[in-house]
């Protein structure tokens, strides 16, 4: 779909309204996912999201994000032998950072 229109021929010099809303911004949210966490939900579905935010800079610019409210999630394993972090968009698609270096700092604490 281009500009919200389904595929069809439109007459010139006539006003048309799109069939569906136009997705001007491809990325509405960035989610950081971690494979060893549990306890997070999106729309009642279990997910591994540890942080979510809306990028405040245009595409191609450096993103600096500092969480304002830190939430600690349980780790689902006693031993971490493999840790995978992924940055995905609101649809769960991997974000392509075009080879740029990405730095993510995790804070892990023991249960009290």
PDB file of N, CA and C in Angstrom:
ATOM      1  N   UNK A   1       0.849  -1.189   0.000  1.00  0.00           N
ATOM      2  CA  UNK A   1       0.000   0.000   0.000  1.00  0.00           C
ATOM      3  C   UNK A   1       0.883   1.236   0.000  1.00  0.00           C
ATOM      4  N   UNK A   2       0.578   2.109  -0.882  1.00  0.00           N
ATOM      5  CA  UNK A   2       1.332   3.347  -0.980  1.00  0.00           C
ATOM      6  C   UNK A   2       0.469   4.498  -0.491  1.00  0.00           C
ATOM      7  N   UNK A   3       0.931   5.207   0.499  1.00  0.00           N
ATOM      8  CA  UNK A   3       0.221   6.355   1.071  1.00  0.00           C
ATOM      9  C   UNK A   3      -1.180   5.994   1.573  1.00  0.00           C
ATOM     10  N   UNK A   4      -1.375   4.747   1.976  1.00  0.00           N
ATOM     11  CA  UNK A   4      -2.648   4.341   2.558  1.00  0.00           C
ATOM     12  C   UNK A   4      -3.697   3.881   1.571  1.00  0.00           C
ATOM     13  N   UNK A   5      -3.362   3.824   0.300  1.00  0.00           N
ATOM     14  CA  UNK A   5      -4.333   3.401  -0.714  1.00  0.00           C
ATOM     15  C   UNK A   5      -4.095   1.947  -1.108  1.00  0.00           C
ATOM     16  N   UNK A   6      -5.191   1.213  -1.299  1.00  0.00           N
ATOM     17  CA  UNK A   6      -5.068  -0.119  -1.871  1.00  0.00           C
ATOM     18  C   UNK A   6      -4.756   0.044  -3.356  1.00  0.00           C
ATOM     19  N   UNK A   7      -4.253  -1.027  -3.966  1.00  0.00           N
ATOM     20  CA  UNK A   7      -3.846  -0.934  -5.368  1.00  0.00           C
ATOM     21  C   UNK A   7      -5.073  -0.772  -6.264  1.00  0.00           C
ATOM     22  N   UNK A   8      -5.138   0.368  -6.936  1.00  0.00           N
ATOM     23  CA  UNK A   8      -6.221   0.661  -7.882  1.00  0.00           C
ATOM     24  C   UNK A   8      -5.827   1.886  -8.698  1.00  0.00           C
ATOM     25  N   UNK A   9      -6.538   2.123  -9.772  1.00  0.00           N
ATOM     26  CA  UNK A   9      -6.275   3.278 -10.633  1.00  0.00           C
ATOM     27  C   UNK A   9      -7.142   4.439 -10.156  1.00  0.00           C
ATOM     28  N   UNK A  10      -6.516   5.600  -9.944  1.00  0.00           N
ATOM     29  CA  UNK A  10      -7.237   6.802  -9.509  1.00  0.00           C
ATOM     30  C   UNK A  10      -7.263   7.809 -10.651  1.00  0.00           C
ATOM     31  N   UNK A  11      -8.361   8.502 -10.791  1.00  0.00           N
ATOM     32  CA  UNK A  11      -8.483   9.516 -11.839  1.00  0.00           C
ATOM     33  C   UNK A  11      -7.730  10.775 -11.424  1.00  0.00           C
ATOM     34  N   UNK A  12      -7.161  11.451 -12.415  1.00  0.00           N
ATOM     35  CA  UNK A  12      -6.399  12.676 -12.165  1.00  0.00           C
ATOM     36  C   UNK A  12      -7.316  13.812 -11.736  1.00  0.00           C
ATOM     37  N   UNK A  13      -6.757  14.757 -10.987  1.00  0.00           N
ATOM     38  CA  UNK A  13      -7.440  15.989 -10.565  1.00  0.00           C
ATOM     39  C   UNK A  13      -8.728  15.734  -9.784  1.00  0.00           C
ATOM     40  N   UNK A  14      -8.731  14.696  -8.989  1.00  0.00           N
ATOM     41  CA  UNK A  14      -9.883  14.372  -8.160  1.00  0.00           C
ATOM     42  C   UNK A  14      -9.382  14.087  -6.745  1.00  0.00           C
ATOM     43  N   UNK A  15     -10.151  14.487  -5.739  1.00  0.00           N
ATOM     44  CA  UNK A  15      -9.764  14.299  -4.340  1.00  0.00           C
ATOM     45  C   UNK A  15     -10.137  12.896  -3.875  1.00  0.00           C
ATOM     46  N   UNK A  16      -9.165  12.194  -3.275  1.00  0.00           N
ATOM     47  CA  UNK A  16      -9.396  10.855  -2.741  1.00  0.00           C
ATOM     48  C   UNK A  16      -8.951  10.826  -1.285  1.00  0.00           C
ATOM     49  N   UNK A  17      -9.596   9.993  -0.500  1.00  0.00           N
ATOM     50  CA  UNK A  17      -9.206   9.758   0.890  1.00  0.00           C
ATOM     51  C   UNK A  17      -8.646   8.347   0.973  1.00  0.00           C
ATOM     52  N   UNK A  18      -7.547   8.194   1.720  1.00  0.00           N
ATOM     53  CA  UNK A  18      -6.908   6.879   1.803  1.00  0.00           C
ATOM     54  C   UNK A  18      -7.817   5.864   2.488  1.00  0.00           C
ATOM     55  N   UNK A  19      -7.618   4.601   2.136  1.00  0.00           N
ATOM     56  CA  UNK A  19      -8.421   3.507   2.684  1.00  0.00           C
ATOM     57  C   UNK A  19      -8.060   3.213   4.138  1.00  0.00           C
ATOM     58  N   UNK A  20      -6.797   3.356   4.457  1.00  0.00           N
ATOM     59  CA  UNK A  20      -6.294   3.060   5.805  1.00  0.00           C
ATOM     60  C   UNK A  20      -5.388   4.200   6.252  1.00  0.00           C
ATOM     61  N   UNK A  21      -5.160   4.331   7.557  1.00  0.00           N
ATOM     62  CA  UNK A  21      -4.251   5.379   8.023  1.00  0.00           C
ATOM     63  C   UNK A  21      -2.849   5.203   7.434  1.00  0.00           C
ATOM     64  N   UNK A  22      -2.199   6.299   7.134  1.00  0.00           N
ATOM     65  CA  UNK A  22      -0.857   6.277   6.570  1.00  0.00           C
ATOM     66  C   UNK A  22       0.150   6.157   7.705  1.00  0.00           C
ATOM     67  N   UNK A  23       1.068   5.206   7.587  1.00  0.00           N
ATOM     68  CA  UNK A  23       2.123   5.030   8.586  1.00  0.00           C
ATOM     69  C   UNK A  23       3.292   5.929   8.205  1.00  0.00           C
ATOM     70  N   UNK A  24       3.288   7.148   8.726  1.00  0.00           N
ATOM     71  CA  UNK A  24       4.353   8.098   8.407  1.00  0.00           C
ATOM     72  C   UNK A  24       5.644   7.701   9.113  1.00  0.00           C
ATOM     73  N   UNK A  25       5.519   7.307  10.368  1.00  0.00           N
ATOM     74  CA  UNK A  25       6.679   6.854  11.132  1.00  0.00           C
ATOM     75  C   UNK A  25       6.676   5.339  11.166  1.00  0.00           C
ATOM     76  N   UNK A  26       7.745   4.722  10.658  1.00  0.00           N
ATOM     77  CA  UNK A  26       7.815   3.261  10.715  1.00  0.00           C
ATOM     78  C   UNK A  26       7.997   2.789  12.143  1.00  0.00           C
ATOM     79  N   UNK A  27       8.820   3.482  12.905  1.00  0.00           N
ATOM     80  CA  UNK A  27       9.103   3.069  14.278  1.00  0.00           C
ATOM     81  C   UNK A  27       8.379   3.997  15.241  1.00  0.00           C
ATOM     82  N   UNK A  28       7.420   3.442  15.957  1.00  0.00           N
ATOM     83  CA  UNK A  28       6.713   4.201  16.990  1.00  0.00           C
ATOM     84  C   UNK A  28       7.262   3.911  18.370  1.00  0.00           C
ATOM     85  N   UNK A  29       7.916   2.777  18.527  1.00  0.00           N
ATOM     86  CA  UNK A  29       8.492   2.409  19.817  1.00  0.00           C
ATOM     87  C   UNK A  29       9.686   1.505  19.582  1.00  0.00           C
ATOM     88  N   UNK A  30      10.683   1.634  20.442  1.00  0.00           N
ATOM     89  CA  UNK A  30      11.813   0.718  20.454  1.00  0.00           C
ATOM     90  C   UNK A  30      11.720  -0.087  21.740  1.00  0.00           C
ATOM     91  N   UNK A  31      11.896  -1.388  21.614  1.00  0.00           N
ATOM     92  CA  UNK A  31      11.852  -2.272  22.774  1.00  0.00           C
ATOM     93  C   UNK A  31      13.176  -3.002  22.900  1.00  0.00           C
ATOM     94  N   UNK A  32      13.701  -3.035  24.116  1.00  0.00           N
ATOM     95  CA  UNK A  32      14.899  -3.808  24.411  1.00  0.00           C
ATOM     96  C   UNK A  32      14.421  -5.119  25.024  1.00  0.00           C
ATOM     97  N   UNK A  33      14.780  -6.221  24.398  1.00  0.00           N
ATOM     98  CA  UNK A  33      14.370  -7.535  24.877  1.00  0.00           C
ATOM     99  C   UNK A  33      15.575  -8.301  25.400  1.00  0.00           C
ATOM    100  N   UNK A  34      15.346  -9.071  26.461  1.00  0.00           N
ATOM    101  CA  UNK A  34      16.395  -9.888  27.067  1.00  0.00           C
ATOM    102  C   UNK A  34      15.843 -11.296  27.261  1.00  0.00           C
ATOM    103  N   UNK A  35      16.544 -12.290  26.745  1.00  0.00           N
ATOM    104  CA  UNK A  35      16.021 -13.655  26.722  1.00  0.00           C
ATOM    105  C   UNK A  35      15.902 -14.321  28.093  1.00  0.00           C
ATOM    106  N   UNK A  36      16.533 -13.806  29.133  1.00  0.00           N
ATOM    107  CA  UNK A  36      16.495 -14.486  30.432  1.00  0.00           C
ATOM    108  C   UNK A  36      15.500 -13.872  31.414  1.00  0.00           C
ATOM    109  N   UNK A  37      14.811 -12.818  31.019  1.00  0.00           N
ATOM    110  CA  UNK A  37      13.876 -12.181  31.946  1.00  0.00           C
ATOM    111  C   UNK A  37      12.466 -12.731  31.784  1.00  0.00           C
ATOM    112  N   UNK A  38      11.682 -12.515  32.812  1.00  0.00           N
ATOM    113  CA  UNK A  38      10.286 -12.924  32.805  1.00  0.00           C
ATOM    114  C   UNK A  38       9.490 -11.861  33.551  1.00  0.00           C
ATOM    115  N   UNK A  39       8.180 -11.925  33.451  1.00  0.00           N
ATOM    116  CA  UNK A  39       7.351 -11.007  34.222  1.00  0.00           C
ATOM    117  C   UNK A  39       6.886  -9.769  33.488  1.00  0.00           C
ATOM    118  N   UNK A  40       7.192  -9.651  32.194  1.00  0.00           N
ATOM    119  CA  UNK A  40       6.739  -8.488  31.422  1.00  0.00           C
ATOM    120  C   UNK A  40       5.607  -8.925  30.489  1.00  0.00           C
ATOM    121  N   UNK A  41       4.666  -8.004  30.275  1.00  0.00           N
ATOM    122  CA  UNK A  41       3.512  -8.289  29.426  1.00  0.00           C
ATOM    123  C   UNK A  41       3.227  -7.102  28.513  1.00  0.00           C
ATOM    124  N   UNK A  42       2.794  -7.391  27.302  1.00  0.00           N
ATOM    125  CA  UNK A  42       2.277  -6.378  26.389  1.00  0.00           C
ATOM    126  C   UNK A  42       0.948  -6.913  25.875  1.00  0.00           C
ATOM    127  N   UNK A  43      -0.124  -6.175  26.157  1.00  0.00           N
ATOM    128  CA  UNK A  43      -1.476  -6.603  25.774  1.00  0.00           C
ATOM    129  C   UNK A  43      -1.776  -8.027  26.238  1.00  0.00           C
ATOM    130  N   UNK A  44      -1.490  -8.295  27.501  1.00  0.00           N
ATOM    131  CA  UNK A  44      -1.749  -9.587  28.155  1.00  0.00           C
ATOM    132  C   UNK A  44      -0.924 -10.739  27.587  1.00  0.00           C
ATOM    133  N   UNK A  45       0.096 -10.442  26.801  1.00  0.00           N
ATOM    134  CA  UNK A  45       0.965 -11.469  26.224  1.00  0.00           C
ATOM    135  C   UNK A  45       2.329 -11.389  26.894  1.00  0.00           C
ATOM    136  N   UNK A  46       2.858 -12.538  27.337  1.00  0.00           N
ATOM    137  CA  UNK A  46       4.174 -12.566  27.971  1.00  0.00           C
ATOM    138  C   UNK A  46       5.247 -12.180  26.952  1.00  0.00           C
ATOM    139  N   UNK A  47       6.136 -11.290  27.364  1.00  0.00           N
ATOM    140  CA  UNK A  47       7.232 -10.844  26.498  1.00  0.00           C
ATOM    141  C   UNK A  47       8.517 -10.779  27.321  1.00  0.00           C
ATOM    142  N   UNK A  48       9.627 -10.589  26.650  1.00  0.00           N
ATOM    143  CA  UNK A  48      10.926 -10.452  27.314  1.00  0.00           C
ATOM    144  C   UNK A  48      11.406  -9.000  27.282  1.00  0.00           C
ATOM    145  N   UNK A  49      10.499  -8.061  27.168  1.00  0.00           N
ATOM    146  CA  UNK A  49      10.852  -6.643  27.075  1.00  0.00           C
ATOM    147  C   UNK A  49      11.311  -6.127  28.431  1.00  0.00           C
ATOM    148  N   UNK A  50      12.511  -5.527  28.463  1.00  0.00           N
ATOM    149  CA  UNK A  50      13.006  -4.939  29.710  1.00  0.00           C
ATOM    150  C   UNK A  50      12.936  -3.412  29.690  1.00  0.00           C
ATOM    151  N   UNK A  51      12.749  -2.823  28.510  1.00  0.00           N
ATOM    152  CA  UNK A  51      12.604  -1.368  28.411  1.00  0.00           C
ATOM    153  C   UNK A  51      11.956  -1.038  27.073  1.00  0.00           C
ATOM    154  N   UNK A  52      11.119  -0.005  27.077  1.00  0.00           N
ATOM    155  CA  UNK A  52      10.462   0.447  25.850  1.00  0.00           C
ATOM    156  C   UNK A  52      10.430   1.969  25.850  1.00  0.00           C
ATOM    157  N   UNK A  53      10.694   2.564  24.689  1.00  0.00           N
ATOM    158  CA  UNK A  53      10.679   4.021  24.596  1.00  0.00           C
ATOM    159  C   UNK A  53      10.429   4.452  23.160  1.00  0.00           C
ATOM    160  N   UNK A  54      10.057   5.719  23.008  1.00  0.00           N
ATOM    161  CA  UNK A  54       9.883   6.328  21.694  1.00  0.00           C
ATOM    162  C   UNK A  54      11.142   7.128  21.386  1.00  0.00           C
ATOM    163  N   UNK A  55      11.794   6.884  20.256  1.00  0.00           N
ATOM    164  CA  UNK A  55      13.000   7.655  19.931  1.00  0.00           C
ATOM    165  C   UNK A  55      12.652   9.128  19.707  1.00  0.00           C
ATOM    166  N   UNK A  56      13.414  10.012  20.326  1.00  0.00           N
ATOM    167  CA  UNK A  56      13.127  11.449  20.240  1.00  0.00           C
ATOM    168  C   UNK A  56      14.018  12.160  19.223  1.00  0.00           C
ATOM    169  N   UNK A  57      14.814  11.394  18.487  1.00  0.00           N
ATOM    170  CA  UNK A  57      15.664  11.977  17.445  1.00  0.00           C
ATOM    171  C   UNK A  57      15.260  11.375  16.098  1.00  0.00           C
ATOM    172  N   UNK A  58      15.505  12.090  15.007  1.00  0.00           N
ATOM    173  CA  UNK A  58      15.160  11.558  13.681  1.00  0.00           C
ATOM    174  C   UNK A  58      16.003  10.327  13.337  1.00  0.00           C
ATOM    175  N   UNK A  59      15.538   9.503  12.395  1.00  0.00           N
ATOM    176  CA  UNK A  59      16.330   8.356  11.951  1.00  0.00           C
ATOM    177  C   UNK A  59      17.715   8.802  11.497  1.00  0.00           C
ATOM    178  N   UNK A  60      18.724   8.018  11.860  1.00  0.00           N
ATOM    179  CA  UNK A  60      20.096   8.331  11.482  1.00  0.00           C
ATOM    180  C   UNK A  60      20.863   9.096  12.541  1.00  0.00           C
ATOM    181  N   UNK A  61      20.179   9.611  13.559  1.00  0.00           N
ATOM    182  CA  UNK A  61      20.839  10.347  14.631  1.00  0.00           C
ATOM    183  C   UNK A  61      21.079   9.430  15.822  1.00  0.00           C
ATOM    184  N   UNK A  62      22.058   9.780  16.637  1.00  0.00           N
ATOM    185  CA  UNK A  62      22.411   8.987  17.810  1.00  0.00           C
ATOM    186  C   UNK A  62      21.274   9.013  18.823  1.00  0.00           C
ATOM    187  N   UNK A  63      20.882   7.833  19.282  1.00  0.00           N
ATOM    188  CA  UNK A  63      19.834   7.702  20.292  1.00  0.00           C
ATOM    189  C   UNK A  63      20.502   7.566  21.652  1.00  0.00           C
ATOM    190  N   UNK A  64      20.162   8.445  22.564  1.00  0.00           N
ATOM    191  CA  UNK A  64      20.625   8.332  23.947  1.00  0.00           C
ATOM    192  C   UNK A  64      19.383   8.206  24.811  1.00  0.00           C
ATOM    193  N   UNK A  65      19.240   7.077  25.462  1.00  0.00           N
ATOM    194  CA  UNK A  65      18.049   6.802  26.261  1.00  0.00           C
ATOM    195  C   UNK A  65      18.464   6.391  27.662  1.00  0.00           C
ATOM    196  N   UNK A  66      17.954   7.087  28.651  1.00  0.00           N
ATOM    197  CA  UNK A  66      18.197   6.756  30.050  1.00  0.00           C
ATOM    198  C   UNK A  66      16.836   6.533  30.699  1.00  0.00           C
ATOM    199  N   UNK A  67      16.563   5.320  31.177  1.00  0.00           N
ATOM    200  CA  UNK A  67      15.255   5.060  31.785  1.00  0.00           C
ATOM    201  C   UNK A  67      15.019   5.966  32.991  1.00  0.00           C
ATOM    202  N   UNK A  68      13.828   6.539  33.065  1.00  0.00           N
ATOM    203  CA  UNK A  68      13.520   7.411  34.205  1.00  0.00           C
ATOM    204  C   UNK A  68      13.034   6.602  35.402  1.00  0.00           C
ATOM    205  N   UNK A  69      12.392   5.478  35.160  1.00  0.00           N
ATOM    206  CA  UNK A  69      11.932   4.602  36.241  1.00  0.00           C
ATOM    207  C   UNK A  69      12.482   3.205  35.977  1.00  0.00           C
ATOM    208  N   UNK A  70      13.379   2.754  36.833  1.00  0.00           N
ATOM    209  CA  UNK A  70      13.973   1.434  36.664  1.00  0.00           C
ATOM    210  C   UNK A  70      13.049   0.393  37.288  1.00  0.00           C
ATOM    211  N   UNK A  71      12.728  -0.625  36.517  1.00  0.00           N
ATOM    212  CA  UNK A  71      11.909  -1.736  37.000  1.00  0.00           C
ATOM    213  C   UNK A  71      12.751  -3.001  36.884  1.00  0.00           C
ATOM    214  N   UNK A  72      12.873  -3.714  37.988  1.00  0.00           N
ATOM    215  CA  UNK A  72      13.640  -4.955  37.990  1.00  0.00           C
ATOM    216  C   UNK A  72      12.701  -6.121  37.704  1.00  0.00           C
ATOM    217  N   UNK A  73      13.077  -6.942  36.742  1.00  0.00           N
ATOM    218  CA  UNK A  73      12.288  -8.116  36.374  1.00  0.00           C
ATOM    219  C   UNK A  73      13.013  -9.374  36.835  1.00  0.00           C
ATOM    220  N   UNK A  74      12.265 -10.414  37.178  1.00  0.00           N
ATOM    221  CA  UNK A  74      12.902 -11.670  37.587  1.00  0.00           C
ATOM    222  C   UNK A  74      13.686 -12.297  36.434  1.00  0.00           C
ATOM    223  N   UNK A  75      14.765 -12.978  36.796  1.00  0.00           N
ATOM    224  CA  UNK A  75      15.536 -13.748  35.823  1.00  0.00           C
ATOM    225  C   UNK A  75      15.020 -15.175  35.887  1.00  0.00           C
ATOM    226  N   UNK A  76      14.743 -15.749  34.747  1.00  0.00           N
ATOM    227  CA  UNK A  76      14.050 -17.033  34.668  1.00  0.00           C
ATOM    228  C   UNK A  76      14.972 -18.240  34.788  1.00  0.00           C
ATOM    229  N   UNK A  77      16.231 -18.038  35.088  1.00  0.00           N
ATOM    230  CA  UNK A  77      17.175 -19.147  35.188  1.00  0.00           C
ATOM    231  C   UNK A  77      18.112 -18.918  36.368  1.00  0.00           C
ATOM    232  N   UNK A  78      18.623 -20.003  36.951  1.00  0.00           N
ATOM    233  CA  UNK A  78      19.554 -19.868  38.079  1.00  0.00           C
ATOM    234  C   UNK A  78      20.954 -19.511  37.591  1.00  0.00           C
ATOM    235  N   UNK A  79      21.310 -19.994  36.415  1.00  0.00           N
ATOM    236  CA  UNK A  79      22.625 -19.729  35.839  1.00  0.00           C
ATOM    237  C   UNK A  79      22.437 -19.109  34.461  1.00  0.00           C
ATOM    238  N   UNK A  80      23.151 -18.021  34.220  1.00  0.00           N
ATOM    239  CA  UNK A  80      23.089 -17.380  32.902  1.00  0.00           C
ATOM    240  C   UNK A  80      24.296 -17.852  32.099  1.00  0.00           C
ATOM    241  N   UNK A  81      24.054 -18.743  31.143  1.00  0.00           N
ATOM    242  CA  UNK A  81      25.148 -19.200  30.288  1.00  0.00           C
ATOM    243  C   UNK A  81      25.063 -18.594  28.891  1.00  0.00           C
ATOM    244  N   UNK A  82      23.935 -17.942  28.617  1.00  0.00           N
ATOM    245  CA  UNK A  82      23.751 -17.273  27.326  1.00  0.00           C
ATOM    246  C   UNK A  82      22.804 -16.095  27.544  1.00  0.00           C
ATOM    247  N   UNK A  83      23.244 -14.918  27.178  1.00  0.00           N
ATOM    248  CA  UNK A  83      22.423 -13.715  27.329  1.00  0.00           C
ATOM    249  C   UNK A  83      22.269 -13.079  25.953  1.00  0.00           C
ATOM    250  N   UNK A  84      21.033 -12.886  25.538  1.00  0.00           N
ATOM    251  CA  UNK A  84      20.778 -12.281  24.232  1.00  0.00           C
ATOM    252  C   UNK A  84      19.920 -11.040  24.422  1.00  0.00           C
ATOM    253  N   UNK A  85      20.396  -9.920  23.901  1.00  0.00           N
ATOM    254  CA  UNK A  85      19.637  -8.675  23.890  1.00  0.00           C
ATOM    255  C   UNK A  85      19.261  -8.372  22.451  1.00  0.00           C
ATOM    256  N   UNK A  86      18.025  -7.941  22.262  1.00  0.00           N
ATOM    257  CA  UNK A  86      17.549  -7.566  20.930  1.00  0.00           C
ATOM    258  C   UNK A  86      16.852  -6.223  21.036  1.00  0.00           C
ATOM    259  N   UNK A  87      16.997  -5.399  20.018  1.00  0.00           N
ATOM    260  CA  UNK A  87      16.239  -4.155  19.942  1.00  0.00           C
ATOM    261  C   UNK A  87      15.271  -4.315  18.774  1.00  0.00           C
ATOM    262  N   UNK A  88      13.982  -4.240  19.110  1.00  0.00           N
ATOM    263  CA  UNK A  88      12.934  -4.452  18.116  1.00  0.00           C
ATOM    264  C   UNK A  88      12.001  -3.249  18.102  1.00  0.00           C
ATOM    265  N   UNK A  89      11.212  -3.136  17.035  1.00  0.00           N
ATOM    266  CA  UNK A  89      10.219  -2.060  16.973  1.00  0.00           C
ATOM    267  C   UNK A  89       8.906  -2.538  17.588  1.00  0.00           C
ATOM    268  N   UNK A  90       7.882  -1.726  17.491  1.00  0.00           N
ATOM    269  CA  UNK A  90       6.585  -2.032  18.101  1.00  0.00           C
ATOM    270  C   UNK A  90       5.938  -3.291  17.526  1.00  0.00           C
ATOM    271  N   UNK A  91       6.393  -3.726  16.349  1.00  0.00           N
ATOM    272  CA  UNK A  91       5.854  -4.931  15.719  1.00  0.00           C
ATOM    273  C   UNK A  91       6.699  -6.169  16.005  1.00  0.00           C
ATOM    274  N   UNK A  92       7.791  -5.995  16.763  1.00  0.00           N
ATOM    275  CA  UNK A  92       8.674  -7.114  17.065  1.00  0.00           C
ATOM    276  C   UNK A  92       9.726  -7.366  16.012  1.00  0.00           C
ATOM    277  N   UNK A  93       9.849  -6.458  15.033  1.00  0.00           N
ATOM    278  CA  UNK A  93      10.857  -6.599  13.982  1.00  0.00           C
ATOM    279  C   UNK A  93      12.183  -6.028  14.458  1.00  0.00           C
ATOM    280  N   UNK A  94      13.275  -6.747  14.177  1.00  0.00           N
ATOM    281  CA  UNK A  94      14.600  -6.254  14.548  1.00  0.00           C
ATOM    282  C   UNK A  94      14.864  -4.901  13.908  1.00  0.00           C
ATOM    283  N   UNK A  95      15.491  -4.012  14.671  1.00  0.00           N
ATOM    284  CA  UNK A  95      15.831  -2.688  14.161  1.00  0.00           C
ATOM    285  C   UNK A  95      17.217  -2.766  13.533  1.00  0.00           C
ATOM    286  N   UNK A  96      17.363  -2.238  12.326  1.00  0.00           N
ATOM    287  CA  UNK A  96      18.638  -2.230  11.619  1.00  0.00           C
ATOM    288  C   UNK A  96      19.354  -0.922  11.926  1.00  0.00           C
ATOM    289  N   UNK A  97      20.447  -1.012  12.670  1.00  0.00           N
ATOM    290  CA  UNK A  97      21.216   0.177  13.022  1.00  0.00           C
ATOM    291  C   UNK A  97      22.372   0.418  12.054  1.00  0.00           C
ATOM    292  N   UNK A  98      22.328  -0.217  10.891  1.00  0.00           N
ATOM    293  CA  UNK A  98      23.305   0.010   9.814  1.00  0.00           C
ATOM    294  C   UNK A  98      24.751  -0.163  10.275  1.00  0.00           C
ATOM    295  N   UNK A  99      25.010  -1.134  11.149  1.00  0.00           N
ATOM    296  CA  UNK A  99      26.371  -1.418  11.588  1.00  0.00           C
ATOM    297  C   UNK A  99      26.884  -0.531  12.705  1.00  0.00           C
ATOM    298  N   UNK A 100      26.081   0.404  13.182  1.00  0.00           N
ATOM    299  CA  UNK A 100      26.504   1.273  14.286  1.00  0.00           C
ATOM    300  C   UNK A 100      26.672   0.458  15.565  1.00  0.00           C
ATOM    301  N   UNK A 101      27.601   0.878  16.402  1.00  0.00           N
ATOM    302  CA  UNK A 101      27.828   0.223  17.688  1.00  0.00           C
ATOM    303  C   UNK A 101      26.701   0.617  18.638  1.00  0.00           C
ATOM    304  N   UNK A 102      26.122  -0.365  19.301  1.00  0.00           N
ATOM    305  CA  UNK A 102      25.044  -0.146  20.258  1.00  0.00           C
ATOM    306  C   UNK A 102      25.558  -0.537  21.634  1.00  0.00           C
ATOM    307  N   UNK A 103      25.350   0.315  22.618  1.00  0.00           N
ATOM    308  CA  UNK A 103      25.760   0.025  23.989  1.00  0.00           C
ATOM    309  C   UNK A 103      24.528  -0.024  24.876  1.00  0.00           C
ATOM    310  N   UNK A 104      24.386  -1.117  25.601  1.00  0.00           N
ATOM    311  CA  UNK A 104      23.287  -1.279  26.551  1.00  0.00           C
ATOM    312  C   UNK A 104      23.895  -1.694  27.880  1.00  0.00           C
ATOM    313  N   UNK A 105      23.529  -0.995  28.942  1.00  0.00           N
ATOM    314  CA  UNK A 105      24.031  -1.336  30.270  1.00  0.00           C
ATOM    315  C   UNK A 105      22.901  -1.980  31.061  1.00  0.00           C
ATOM    316  N   UNK A 106      23.194  -3.139  31.641  1.00  0.00           N
ATOM    317  CA  UNK A 106      22.215  -3.839  32.465  1.00  0.00           C
ATOM    318  C   UNK A 106      22.613  -3.719  33.928  1.00  0.00           C
ATOM    319  N   UNK A 107      21.630  -3.617  34.787  1.00  0.00           N
ATOM    320  CA  UNK A 107      21.882  -3.620  36.223  1.00  0.00           C
ATOM    321  C   UNK A 107      21.157  -4.821  36.802  1.00  0.00           C
ATOM    322  N   UNK A 108      21.926  -5.750  37.355  1.00  0.00           N
ATOM    323  CA  UNK A 108      21.361  -6.968  37.926  1.00  0.00           C
ATOM    324  C   UNK A 108      21.578  -6.918  39.426  1.00  0.00           C
ATOM    325  N   UNK A 109      20.553  -7.266  40.178  1.00  0.00           N
ATOM    326  CA  UNK A 109      20.705  -7.297  41.633  1.00  0.00           C
ATOM    327  C   UNK A 109      20.084  -8.579  42.166  1.00  0.00           C
ATOM    328  N   UNK A 110      20.557  -8.990  43.319  1.00  0.00           N
ATOM    329  CA  UNK A 110      20.002 -10.198  43.927  1.00  0.00           C
ATOM    330  C   UNK A 110      18.673  -9.878  44.585  1.00  0.00           C
ATOM    331  N   UNK A 111      17.848 -10.908  44.712  1.00  0.00           N
ATOM    332  CA  UNK A 111      16.545 -10.713  45.352  1.00  0.00           C
ATOM    333  C   UNK A 111      16.739 -10.496  46.846  1.00  0.00           C
ATOM    334  N   UNK A 112      15.878  -9.686  47.406  1.00  0.00           N
ATOM    335  CA  UNK A 112      15.987  -9.407  48.843  1.00  0.00           C
ATOM    336  C   UNK A 112      15.109 -10.320  49.635  1.00  0.00           C
TER     337      UNK A 112
END
